[in-house]
Tab-separated table of C-alpha atoms and ligand atoms in Angstrom:
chain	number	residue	atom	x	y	z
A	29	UNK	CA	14.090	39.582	-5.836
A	30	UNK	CA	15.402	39.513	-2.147
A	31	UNK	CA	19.001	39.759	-3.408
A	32	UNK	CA	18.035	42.954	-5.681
A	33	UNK	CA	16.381	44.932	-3.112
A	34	UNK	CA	18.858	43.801	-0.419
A	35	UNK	CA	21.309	45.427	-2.981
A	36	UNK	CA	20.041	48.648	-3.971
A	37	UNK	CA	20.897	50.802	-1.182
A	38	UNK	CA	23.100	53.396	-2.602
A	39	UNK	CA	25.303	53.593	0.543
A	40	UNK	CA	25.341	49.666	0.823
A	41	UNK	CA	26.668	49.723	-2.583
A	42	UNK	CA	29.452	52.568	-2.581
A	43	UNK	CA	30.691	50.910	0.841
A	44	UNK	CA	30.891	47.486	-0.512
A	45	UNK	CA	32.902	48.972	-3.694
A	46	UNK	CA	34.838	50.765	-0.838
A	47	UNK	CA	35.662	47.580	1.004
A	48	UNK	CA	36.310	45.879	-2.531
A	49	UNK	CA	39.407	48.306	-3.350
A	50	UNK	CA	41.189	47.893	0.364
A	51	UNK	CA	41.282	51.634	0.230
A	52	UNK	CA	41.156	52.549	3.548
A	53	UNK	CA	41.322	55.990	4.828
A	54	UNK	CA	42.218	57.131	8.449
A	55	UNK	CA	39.944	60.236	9.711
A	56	UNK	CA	40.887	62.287	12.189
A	57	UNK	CA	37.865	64.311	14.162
A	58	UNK	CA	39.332	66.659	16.907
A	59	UNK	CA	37.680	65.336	19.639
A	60	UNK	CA	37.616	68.474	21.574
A	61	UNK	CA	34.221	70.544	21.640
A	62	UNK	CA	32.555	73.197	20.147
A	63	UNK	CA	34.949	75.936	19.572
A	64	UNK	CA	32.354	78.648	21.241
A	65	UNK	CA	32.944	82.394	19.511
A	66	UNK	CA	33.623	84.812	21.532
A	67	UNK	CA	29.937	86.696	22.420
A	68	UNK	CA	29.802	90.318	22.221
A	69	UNK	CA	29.295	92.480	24.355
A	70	UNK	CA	25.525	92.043	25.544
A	71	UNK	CA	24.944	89.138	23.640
A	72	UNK	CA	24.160	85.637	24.907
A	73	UNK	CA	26.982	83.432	24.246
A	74	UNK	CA	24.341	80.805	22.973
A	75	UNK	CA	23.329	83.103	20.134
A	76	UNK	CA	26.569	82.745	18.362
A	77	UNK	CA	27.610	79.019	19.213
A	78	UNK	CA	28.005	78.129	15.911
A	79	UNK	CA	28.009	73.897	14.999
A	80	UNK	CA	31.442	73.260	14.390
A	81	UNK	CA	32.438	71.803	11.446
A	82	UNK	CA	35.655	68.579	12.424
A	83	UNK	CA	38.150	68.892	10.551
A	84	UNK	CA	38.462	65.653	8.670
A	85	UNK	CA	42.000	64.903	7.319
A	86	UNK	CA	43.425	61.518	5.550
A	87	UNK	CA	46.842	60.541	7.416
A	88	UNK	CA	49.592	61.897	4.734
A	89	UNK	CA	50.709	58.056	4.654
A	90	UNK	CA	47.131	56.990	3.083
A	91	UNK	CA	47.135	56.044	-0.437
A	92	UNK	CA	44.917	56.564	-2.842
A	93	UNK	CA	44.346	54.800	-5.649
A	94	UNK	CA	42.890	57.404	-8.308
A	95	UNK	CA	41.562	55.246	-10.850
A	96	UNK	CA	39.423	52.771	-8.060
A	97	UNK	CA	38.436	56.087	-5.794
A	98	UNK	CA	36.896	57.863	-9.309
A	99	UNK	CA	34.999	54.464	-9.432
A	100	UNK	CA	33.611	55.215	-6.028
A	101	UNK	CA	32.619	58.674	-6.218
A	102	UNK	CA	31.138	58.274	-9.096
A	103	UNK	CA	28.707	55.623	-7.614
A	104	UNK	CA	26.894	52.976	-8.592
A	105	UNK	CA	26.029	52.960	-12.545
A	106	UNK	CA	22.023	52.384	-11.665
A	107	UNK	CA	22.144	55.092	-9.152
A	108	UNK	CA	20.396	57.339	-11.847
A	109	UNK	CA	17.855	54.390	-12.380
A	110	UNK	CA	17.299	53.196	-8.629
A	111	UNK	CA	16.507	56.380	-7.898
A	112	UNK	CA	14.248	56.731	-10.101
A	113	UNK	CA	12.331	54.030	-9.474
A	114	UNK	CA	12.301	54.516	-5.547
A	115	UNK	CA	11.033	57.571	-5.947
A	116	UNK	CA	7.826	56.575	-8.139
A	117	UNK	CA	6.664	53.539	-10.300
A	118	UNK	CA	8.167	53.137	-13.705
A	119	UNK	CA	4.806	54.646	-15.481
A	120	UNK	CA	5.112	57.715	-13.777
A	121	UNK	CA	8.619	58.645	-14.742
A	122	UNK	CA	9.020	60.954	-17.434
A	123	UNK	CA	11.001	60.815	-20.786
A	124	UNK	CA	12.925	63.698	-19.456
A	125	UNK	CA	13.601	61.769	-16.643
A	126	UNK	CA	14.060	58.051	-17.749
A	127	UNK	CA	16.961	59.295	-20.424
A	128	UNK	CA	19.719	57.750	-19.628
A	129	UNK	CA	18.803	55.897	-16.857
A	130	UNK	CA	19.593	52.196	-18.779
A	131	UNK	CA	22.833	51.219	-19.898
A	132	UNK	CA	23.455	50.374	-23.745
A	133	UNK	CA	22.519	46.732	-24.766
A	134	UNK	CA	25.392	46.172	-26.587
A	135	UNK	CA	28.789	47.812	-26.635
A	136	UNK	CA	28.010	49.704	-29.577
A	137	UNK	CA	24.753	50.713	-30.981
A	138	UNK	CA	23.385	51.376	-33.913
A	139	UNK	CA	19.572	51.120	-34.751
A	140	UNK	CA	18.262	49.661	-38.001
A	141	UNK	CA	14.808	50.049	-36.740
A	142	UNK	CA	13.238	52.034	-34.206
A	143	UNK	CA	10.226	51.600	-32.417
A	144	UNK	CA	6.870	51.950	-33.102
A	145	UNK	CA	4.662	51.975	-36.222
A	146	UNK	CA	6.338	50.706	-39.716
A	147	UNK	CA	6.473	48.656	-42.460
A	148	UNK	CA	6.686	45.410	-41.265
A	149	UNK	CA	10.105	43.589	-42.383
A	150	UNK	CA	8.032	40.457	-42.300
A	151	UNK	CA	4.645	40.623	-44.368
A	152	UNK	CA	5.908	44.085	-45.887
A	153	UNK	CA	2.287	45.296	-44.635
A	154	UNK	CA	2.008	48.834	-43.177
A	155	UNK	CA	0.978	49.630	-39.572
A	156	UNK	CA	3.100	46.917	-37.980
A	157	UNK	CA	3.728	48.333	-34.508
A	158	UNK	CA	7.403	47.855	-33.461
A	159	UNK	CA	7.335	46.668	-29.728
A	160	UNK	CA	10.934	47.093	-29.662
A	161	UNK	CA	14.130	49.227	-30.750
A	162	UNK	CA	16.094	46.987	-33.254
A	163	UNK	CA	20.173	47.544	-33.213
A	164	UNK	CA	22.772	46.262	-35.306
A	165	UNK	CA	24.703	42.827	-33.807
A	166	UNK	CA	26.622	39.974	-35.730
A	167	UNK	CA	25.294	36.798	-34.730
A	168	UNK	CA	27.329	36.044	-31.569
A	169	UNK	CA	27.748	39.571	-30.440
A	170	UNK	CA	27.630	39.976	-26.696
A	171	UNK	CA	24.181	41.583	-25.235
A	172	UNK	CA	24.690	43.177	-22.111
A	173	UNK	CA	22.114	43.806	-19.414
A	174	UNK	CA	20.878	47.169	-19.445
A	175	UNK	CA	20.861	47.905	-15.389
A	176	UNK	CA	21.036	45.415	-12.628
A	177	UNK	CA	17.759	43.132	-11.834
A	178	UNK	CA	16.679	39.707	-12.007
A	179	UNK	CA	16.178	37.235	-15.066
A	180	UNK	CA	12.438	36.665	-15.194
A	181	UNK	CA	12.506	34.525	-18.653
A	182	UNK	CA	14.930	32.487	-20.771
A	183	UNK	CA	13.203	31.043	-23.401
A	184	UNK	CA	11.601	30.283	-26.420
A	185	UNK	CA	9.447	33.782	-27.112
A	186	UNK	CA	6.025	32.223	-28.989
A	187	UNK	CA	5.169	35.802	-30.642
A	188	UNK	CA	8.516	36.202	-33.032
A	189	UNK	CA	11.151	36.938	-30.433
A	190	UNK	CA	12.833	33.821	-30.688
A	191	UNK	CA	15.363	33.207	-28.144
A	192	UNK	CA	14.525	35.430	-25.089
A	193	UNK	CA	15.679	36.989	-22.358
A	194	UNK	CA	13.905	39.089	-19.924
A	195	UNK	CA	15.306	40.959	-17.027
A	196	UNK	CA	13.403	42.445	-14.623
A	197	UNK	CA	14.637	45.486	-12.765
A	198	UNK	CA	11.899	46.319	-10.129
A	199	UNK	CA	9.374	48.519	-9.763
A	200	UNK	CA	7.297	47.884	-13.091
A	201	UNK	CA	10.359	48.606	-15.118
A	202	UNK	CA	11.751	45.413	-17.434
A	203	UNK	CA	13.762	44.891	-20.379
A	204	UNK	CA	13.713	41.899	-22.773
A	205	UNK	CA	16.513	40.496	-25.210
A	206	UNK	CA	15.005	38.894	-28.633
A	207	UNK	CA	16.550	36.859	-31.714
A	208	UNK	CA	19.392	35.574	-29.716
A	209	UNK	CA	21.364	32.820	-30.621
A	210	UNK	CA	22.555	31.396	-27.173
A	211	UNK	CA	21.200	32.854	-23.270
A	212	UNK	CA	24.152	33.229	-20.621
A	213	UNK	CA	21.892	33.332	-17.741
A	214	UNK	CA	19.383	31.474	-16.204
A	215	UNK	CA	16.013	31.891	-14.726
A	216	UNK	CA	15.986	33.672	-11.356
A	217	UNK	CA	19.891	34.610	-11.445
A	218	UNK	CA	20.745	38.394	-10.495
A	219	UNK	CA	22.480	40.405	-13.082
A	220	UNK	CA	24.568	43.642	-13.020
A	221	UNK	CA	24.582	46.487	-15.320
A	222	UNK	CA	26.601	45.175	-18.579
A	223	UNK	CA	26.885	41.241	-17.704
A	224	UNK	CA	26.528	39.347	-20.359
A	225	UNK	CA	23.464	37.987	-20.470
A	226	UNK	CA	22.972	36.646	-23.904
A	227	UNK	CA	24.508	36.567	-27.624
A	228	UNK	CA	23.060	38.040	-30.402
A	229	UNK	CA	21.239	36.153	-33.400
A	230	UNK	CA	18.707	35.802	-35.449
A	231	UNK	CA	15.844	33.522	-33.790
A	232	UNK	CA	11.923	34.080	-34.130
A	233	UNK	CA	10.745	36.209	-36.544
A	234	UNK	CA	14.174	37.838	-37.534
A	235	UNK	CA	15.309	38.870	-41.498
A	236	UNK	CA	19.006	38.684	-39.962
A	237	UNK	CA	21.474	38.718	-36.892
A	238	UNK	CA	20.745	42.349	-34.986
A	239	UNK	CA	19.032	42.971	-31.651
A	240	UNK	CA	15.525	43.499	-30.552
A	241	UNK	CA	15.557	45.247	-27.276
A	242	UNK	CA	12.333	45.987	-25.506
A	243	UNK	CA	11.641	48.095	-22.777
A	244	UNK	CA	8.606	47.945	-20.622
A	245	UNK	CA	6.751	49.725	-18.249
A	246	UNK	CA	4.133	47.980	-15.945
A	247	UNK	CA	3.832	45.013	-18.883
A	248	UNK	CA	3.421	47.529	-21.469
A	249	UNK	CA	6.064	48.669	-24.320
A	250	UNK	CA	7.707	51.735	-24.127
A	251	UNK	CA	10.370	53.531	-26.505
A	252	UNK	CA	13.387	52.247	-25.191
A	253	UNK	CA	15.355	55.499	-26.872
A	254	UNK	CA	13.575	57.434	-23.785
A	255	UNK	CA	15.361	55.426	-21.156
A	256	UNK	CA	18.944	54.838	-23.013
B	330	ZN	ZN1	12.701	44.400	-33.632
């Protein structure tokens, strides 16, 4: 938990990725002072002191590595999702909003079953509610952490998930793993967006090898297509 918070600061995170590269860029700033415009006549010179902007100029020598400095600008993968959830609790963020925010579960996905109420693939009895967003994996496909957070459970799920993972991204907002064949992580380690945190199977109450993933929102389901 320490380690996740300690690591969500946006700047914290683009400077570490900036330090990571070795990219280091000289700036110049003039250090002379404000350049003052010349007042009019009758007019207080103070009324047209304008801030002045440095000029701010990379030595021509500096190099830049394109493909690493995209990687920087473009920021941290949770930004969308941190901010988000520093801004307000998970159950007060709106579809609109959430979309997006969580990285894909597995490389590529395709659902075989969405959530919410269906025919249940078990007892083939109507009105079986769907606590999670099913997607198509081989057994032994790699599952991939959503966003960055802590594992909260690896384990045996006693309500039909089977093998379980759960990962728990702060701020109300978590996202389980079900039916899995084999866990890659263990209880309390901190995960990045798209580590590996599990492979794919068929454990629990499962018909075949695919993925259940869950999303939830202060303990309580949610459609996970609103957040990827
Ligand atoms: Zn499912």
């Amino acid at each position: 938990m320490t380690d996740f918070a300690a690591a969500s600061g946006l700047g914290q995170k683009a400077g570490i990725a900036l330090a990571a590269t070795g990219l280091a860029l000289t700036v110049t700033v003039p250090v002379t002072g404000p350049v003052m415009a010349t007042p009019a006549p009758g007019q207080a010179a103070s009324a047209v002191s304008a801030a002045p902007q440095p000029e701010v100029t990379a030595e021509a020598a500096a190099q830049i590595d394109f493909s690493r400095s995209s990687v920087v600008t473009q920021g941290d993968p949770d930004g969308k999702l941190k901010q988000l959830l520093s801004a307000q609790s998970a159950g007060s963020i709106t579809r609109a909003a959430s979309a997006g925010s969580l990285g894909p579960p597995l490389a590529q996905l395709a659902t075989v079953s969405p959530f919410g109420f269906r025919v249940s693939p078990i007892t083939g009895g109507s009105g079986d509610f769907h606590r999670g967003q099913d997607f198509a994996a081989q057994c032994g496909t790699s599952v991939l952490a959503a966003a960055s957070g802590t594992v909260t459970f690896v384990g045996w799920h006693q309500y039909g998930g089977g093998n379980r993972v759960v990962v728990d991204h702060g701020n109300g907002l978590e996202t389980t793993y079900n039916h899995l064949s084999s866990a890659n992580v263990k209880m309390g380690q901190t995960v990045n967006r798209g580590d590996v945190v599990a492979l794919s199977g068929t454990t629990g109450a499962s018909t075949g090898c695919h993925l259940h993933f869950e999303v939830q929102v202060n303990g309580e389901v949610v459609d996970p297509s609103g957040w990827l």
